mmCIF file of C-alpha atoms in Angstrom:
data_model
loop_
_atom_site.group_PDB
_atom_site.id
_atom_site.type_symbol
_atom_site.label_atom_id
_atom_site.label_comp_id
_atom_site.label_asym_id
_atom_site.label_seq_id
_atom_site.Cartn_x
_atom_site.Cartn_y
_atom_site.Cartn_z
ATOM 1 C CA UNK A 1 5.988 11.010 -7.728
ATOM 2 C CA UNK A 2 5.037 12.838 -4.436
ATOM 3 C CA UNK A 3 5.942 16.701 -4.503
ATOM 4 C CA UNK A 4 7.514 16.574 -0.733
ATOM 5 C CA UNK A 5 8.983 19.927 -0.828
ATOM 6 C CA UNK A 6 5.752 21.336 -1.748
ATOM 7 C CA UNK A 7 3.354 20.245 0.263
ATOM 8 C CA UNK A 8 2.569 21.456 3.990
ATOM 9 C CA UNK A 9 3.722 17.618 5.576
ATOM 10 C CA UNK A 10 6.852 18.537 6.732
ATOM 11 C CA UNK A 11 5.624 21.068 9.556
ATOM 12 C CA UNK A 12 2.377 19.121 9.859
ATOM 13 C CA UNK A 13 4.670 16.260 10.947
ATOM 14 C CA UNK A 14 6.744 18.668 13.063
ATOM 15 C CA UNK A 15 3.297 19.193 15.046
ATOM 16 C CA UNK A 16 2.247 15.353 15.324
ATOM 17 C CA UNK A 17 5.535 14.563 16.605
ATOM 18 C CA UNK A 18 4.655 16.729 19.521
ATOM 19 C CA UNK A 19 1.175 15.188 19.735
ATOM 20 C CA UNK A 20 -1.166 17.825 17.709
ATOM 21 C CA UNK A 21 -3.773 15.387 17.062
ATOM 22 C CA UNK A 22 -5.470 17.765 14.362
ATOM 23 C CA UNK A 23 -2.198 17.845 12.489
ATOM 24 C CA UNK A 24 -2.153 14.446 12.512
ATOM 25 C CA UNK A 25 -5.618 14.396 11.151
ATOM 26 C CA UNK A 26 -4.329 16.583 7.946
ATOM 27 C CA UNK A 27 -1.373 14.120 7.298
ATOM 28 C CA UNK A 28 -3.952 11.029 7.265
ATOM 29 C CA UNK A 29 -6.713 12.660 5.576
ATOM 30 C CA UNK A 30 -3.979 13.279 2.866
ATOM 31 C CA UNK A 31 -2.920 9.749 2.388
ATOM 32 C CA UNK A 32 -5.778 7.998 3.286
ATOM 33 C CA UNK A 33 -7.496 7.143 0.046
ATOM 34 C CA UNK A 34 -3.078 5.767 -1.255
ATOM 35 C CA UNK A 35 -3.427 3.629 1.655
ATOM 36 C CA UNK A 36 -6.699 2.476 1.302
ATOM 37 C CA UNK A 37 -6.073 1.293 -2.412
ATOM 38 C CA UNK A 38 -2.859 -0.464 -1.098
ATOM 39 C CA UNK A 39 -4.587 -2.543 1.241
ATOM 40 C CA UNK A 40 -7.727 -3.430 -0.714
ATOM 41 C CA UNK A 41 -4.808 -4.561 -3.692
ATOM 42 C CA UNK A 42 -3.056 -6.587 -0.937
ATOM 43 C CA UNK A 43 -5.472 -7.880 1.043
ATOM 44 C CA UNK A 44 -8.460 -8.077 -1.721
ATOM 45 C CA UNK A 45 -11.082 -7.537 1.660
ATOM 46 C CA UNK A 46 -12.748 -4.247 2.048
ATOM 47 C CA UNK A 47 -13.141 -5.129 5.835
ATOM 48 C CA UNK A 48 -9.451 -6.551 5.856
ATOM 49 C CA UNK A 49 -8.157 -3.455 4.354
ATOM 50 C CA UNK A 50 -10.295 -1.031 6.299
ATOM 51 C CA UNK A 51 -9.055 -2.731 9.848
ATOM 52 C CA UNK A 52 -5.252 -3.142 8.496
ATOM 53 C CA UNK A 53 -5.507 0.966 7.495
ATOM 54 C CA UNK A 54 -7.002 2.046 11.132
ATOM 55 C CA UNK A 55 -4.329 -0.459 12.265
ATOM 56 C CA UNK A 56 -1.563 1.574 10.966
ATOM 57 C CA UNK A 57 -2.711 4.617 11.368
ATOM 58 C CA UNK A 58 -3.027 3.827 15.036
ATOM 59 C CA UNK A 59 0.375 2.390 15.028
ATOM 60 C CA UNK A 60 1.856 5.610 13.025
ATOM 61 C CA UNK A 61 -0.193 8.213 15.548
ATOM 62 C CA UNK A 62 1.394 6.261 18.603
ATOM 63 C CA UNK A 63 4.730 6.315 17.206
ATOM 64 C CA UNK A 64 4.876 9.438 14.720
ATOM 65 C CA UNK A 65 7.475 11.392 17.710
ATOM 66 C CA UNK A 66 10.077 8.398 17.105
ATOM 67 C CA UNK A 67 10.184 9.842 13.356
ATOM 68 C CA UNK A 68 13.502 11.254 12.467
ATOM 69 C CA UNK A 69 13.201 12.070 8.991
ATOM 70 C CA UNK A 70 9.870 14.149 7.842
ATOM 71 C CA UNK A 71 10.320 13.631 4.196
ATOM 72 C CA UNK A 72 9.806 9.472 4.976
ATOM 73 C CA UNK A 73 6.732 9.638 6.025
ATOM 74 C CA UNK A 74 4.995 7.902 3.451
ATOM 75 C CA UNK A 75 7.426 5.464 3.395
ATOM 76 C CA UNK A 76 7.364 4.969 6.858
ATOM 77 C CA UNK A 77 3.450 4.795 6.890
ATOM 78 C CA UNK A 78 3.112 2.555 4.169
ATOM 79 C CA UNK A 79 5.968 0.360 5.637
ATOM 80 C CA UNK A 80 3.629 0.077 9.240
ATOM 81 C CA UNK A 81 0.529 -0.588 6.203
ATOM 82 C CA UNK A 82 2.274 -3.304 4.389
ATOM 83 C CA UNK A 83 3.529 -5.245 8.176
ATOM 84 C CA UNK A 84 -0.483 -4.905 8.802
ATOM 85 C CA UNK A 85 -1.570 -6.199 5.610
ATOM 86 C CA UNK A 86 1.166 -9.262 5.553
ATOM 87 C CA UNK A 87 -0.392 -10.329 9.083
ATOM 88 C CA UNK A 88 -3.645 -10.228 7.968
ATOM 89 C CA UNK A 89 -2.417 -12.162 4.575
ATOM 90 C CA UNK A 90 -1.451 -14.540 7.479
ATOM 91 C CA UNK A 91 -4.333 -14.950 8.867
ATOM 92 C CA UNK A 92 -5.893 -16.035 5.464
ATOM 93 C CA UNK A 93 -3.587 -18.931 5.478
ATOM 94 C CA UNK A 94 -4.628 -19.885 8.955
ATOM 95 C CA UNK A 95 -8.416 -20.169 8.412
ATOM 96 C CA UNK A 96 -8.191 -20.975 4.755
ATOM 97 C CA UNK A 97 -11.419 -19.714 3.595
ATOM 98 C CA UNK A 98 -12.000 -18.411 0.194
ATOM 99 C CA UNK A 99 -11.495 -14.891 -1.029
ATOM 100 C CA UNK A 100 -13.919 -13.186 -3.094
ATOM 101 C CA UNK A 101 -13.723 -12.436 -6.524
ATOM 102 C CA UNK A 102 -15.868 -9.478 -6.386
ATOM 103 C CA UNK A 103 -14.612 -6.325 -4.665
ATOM 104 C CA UNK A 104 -16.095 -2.790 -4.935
ATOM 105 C CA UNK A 105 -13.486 -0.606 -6.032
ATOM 106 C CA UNK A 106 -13.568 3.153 -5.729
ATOM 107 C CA UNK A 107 -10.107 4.307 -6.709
ATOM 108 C CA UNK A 108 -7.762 4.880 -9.566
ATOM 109 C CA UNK A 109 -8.821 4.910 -12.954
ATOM 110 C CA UNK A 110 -6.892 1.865 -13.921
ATOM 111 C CA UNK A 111 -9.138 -0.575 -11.670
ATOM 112 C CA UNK A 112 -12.430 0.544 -12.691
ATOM 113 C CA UNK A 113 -12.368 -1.806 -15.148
ATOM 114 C CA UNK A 114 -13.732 -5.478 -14.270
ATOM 115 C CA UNK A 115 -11.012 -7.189 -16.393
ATOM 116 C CA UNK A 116 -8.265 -4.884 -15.231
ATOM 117 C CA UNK A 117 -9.469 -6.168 -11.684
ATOM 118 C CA UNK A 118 -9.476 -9.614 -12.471
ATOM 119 C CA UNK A 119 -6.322 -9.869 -14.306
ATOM 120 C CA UNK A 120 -4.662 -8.248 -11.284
ATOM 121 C CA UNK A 121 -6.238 -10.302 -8.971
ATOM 122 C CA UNK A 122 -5.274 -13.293 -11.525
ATOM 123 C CA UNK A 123 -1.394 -12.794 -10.528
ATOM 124 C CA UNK A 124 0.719 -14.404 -8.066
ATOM 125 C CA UNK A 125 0.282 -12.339 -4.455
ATOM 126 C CA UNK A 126 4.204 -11.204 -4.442
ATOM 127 C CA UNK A 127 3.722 -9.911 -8.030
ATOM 128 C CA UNK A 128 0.382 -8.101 -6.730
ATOM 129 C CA UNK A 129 1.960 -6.786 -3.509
ATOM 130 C CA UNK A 130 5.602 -5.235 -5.890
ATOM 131 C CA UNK A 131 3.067 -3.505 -8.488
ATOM 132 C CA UNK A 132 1.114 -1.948 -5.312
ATOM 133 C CA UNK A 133 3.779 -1.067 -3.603
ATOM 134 C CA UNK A 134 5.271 0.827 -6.499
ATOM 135 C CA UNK A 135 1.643 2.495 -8.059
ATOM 136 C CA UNK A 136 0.076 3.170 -4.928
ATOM 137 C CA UNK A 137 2.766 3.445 -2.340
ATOM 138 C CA UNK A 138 5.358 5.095 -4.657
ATOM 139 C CA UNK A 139 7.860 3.212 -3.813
ATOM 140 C CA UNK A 140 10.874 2.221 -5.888
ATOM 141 C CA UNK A 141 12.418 -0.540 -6.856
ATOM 142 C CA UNK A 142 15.044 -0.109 -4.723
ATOM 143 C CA UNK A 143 12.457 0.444 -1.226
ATOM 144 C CA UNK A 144 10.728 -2.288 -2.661
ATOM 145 C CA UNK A 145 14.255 -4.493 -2.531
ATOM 146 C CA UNK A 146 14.739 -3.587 0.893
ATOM 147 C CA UNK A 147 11.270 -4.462 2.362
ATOM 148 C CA UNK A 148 10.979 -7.852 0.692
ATOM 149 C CA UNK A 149 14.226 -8.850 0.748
ATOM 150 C CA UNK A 150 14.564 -8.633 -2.675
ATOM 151 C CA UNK A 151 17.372 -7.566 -5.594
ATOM 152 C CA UNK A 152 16.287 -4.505 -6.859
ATOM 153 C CA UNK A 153 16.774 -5.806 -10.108
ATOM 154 C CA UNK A 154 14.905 -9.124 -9.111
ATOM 155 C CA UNK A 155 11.949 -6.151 -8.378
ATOM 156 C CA UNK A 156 12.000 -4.571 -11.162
ATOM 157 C CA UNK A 157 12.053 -7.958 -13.344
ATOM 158 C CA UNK A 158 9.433 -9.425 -11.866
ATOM 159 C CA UNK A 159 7.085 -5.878 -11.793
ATOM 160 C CA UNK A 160 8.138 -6.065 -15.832
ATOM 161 C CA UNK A 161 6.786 -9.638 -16.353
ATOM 162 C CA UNK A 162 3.623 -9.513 -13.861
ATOM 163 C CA UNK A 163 2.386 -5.868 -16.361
ATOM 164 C CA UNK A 164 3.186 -8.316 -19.213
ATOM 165 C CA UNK A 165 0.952 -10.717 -17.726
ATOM 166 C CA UNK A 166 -1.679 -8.320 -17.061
ATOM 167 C CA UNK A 167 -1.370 -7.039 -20.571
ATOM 168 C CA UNK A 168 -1.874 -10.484 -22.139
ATOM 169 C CA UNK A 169 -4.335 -11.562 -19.810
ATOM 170 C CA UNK A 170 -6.388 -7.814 -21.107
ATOM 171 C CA UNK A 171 -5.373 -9.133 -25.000
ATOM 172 C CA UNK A 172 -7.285 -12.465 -24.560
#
């Protein structure tokens, strides 16, 4: 979980709210690899993630003054991220072309693996989008709820079945 109290974002956030674009610079060079992960896991397009993240970031930048609450930051960002990504997913179902199967990774230990990747690529997109939102976002099940329109419980449940999945899927 994200040390909040710790970490320098809070005044950093105090100074982008007033339009100090270096400030602003520190917060996103901070998060930027989390939220590139998340959208390469949702939108499985280097290109498609890389647009959805400058996307955001634009959005968040424009918008960052409107923030009440400092310590929801990442929430907030990843929130503007996941809106980006879902259009995008969108757009996918509008041109229905094919996805590849191959994506460069460079990120978390856990997908450096070729069948890690492919298992997690194997599951159903809402079960991919829950397990990103919790391991890269760091959001919980409850956040999760809200932004889906989901039971918590139903979130947690369905996060429980799809590392199941992924574990058999890694047995085989």
């Amino acid at each position: 979980m994200y040390d909040y109290e710790n970490s320098p974002e809070p005044e950093l956030i105090r100074r982008a709210g007033k339009g100090d674009v270096k400030a602003f610079s520190q917060l996103y060079a901070g998060i930027y690899k989390d939220l590139y992960r998340f959208a390469l896991c949702v939108t499985r397009h280097t290109q498609d993630a890389e647009d959805a993240v400058g996307d955001a970031v634009a959005d968040a930048f424009a918008s960052i003054k409107k923030l009440r609450d400092a310590g929801a930051f990442r929430p907030w960002i990843f929130r503007i991220l996941s809106n980006k990504c879902r259009r995008k997913l969108k757009e996918y179902l509008r041109k229905t072309r094919e996805l590849p199967e191959e994506i460069p990774w460079d990120g978390k230990e856990l997908f450096e693996n070729y069948a890690v990747r492919s298992a997690f690529f194997a599951l159903d997109s809402q079960d991919r989008l829950i397990l990103s939102l919790h391991l890269f976002a760091g959001y919980t099940s409850r956040e999760i709820g809200r932004e889906l329109n989901m039971n918590e419980n139903t979130v947690r449940s369905r996060e429980s079945r799809a590392l199941k999945k992924l574990a058999d899927m890694l047995k085989e």
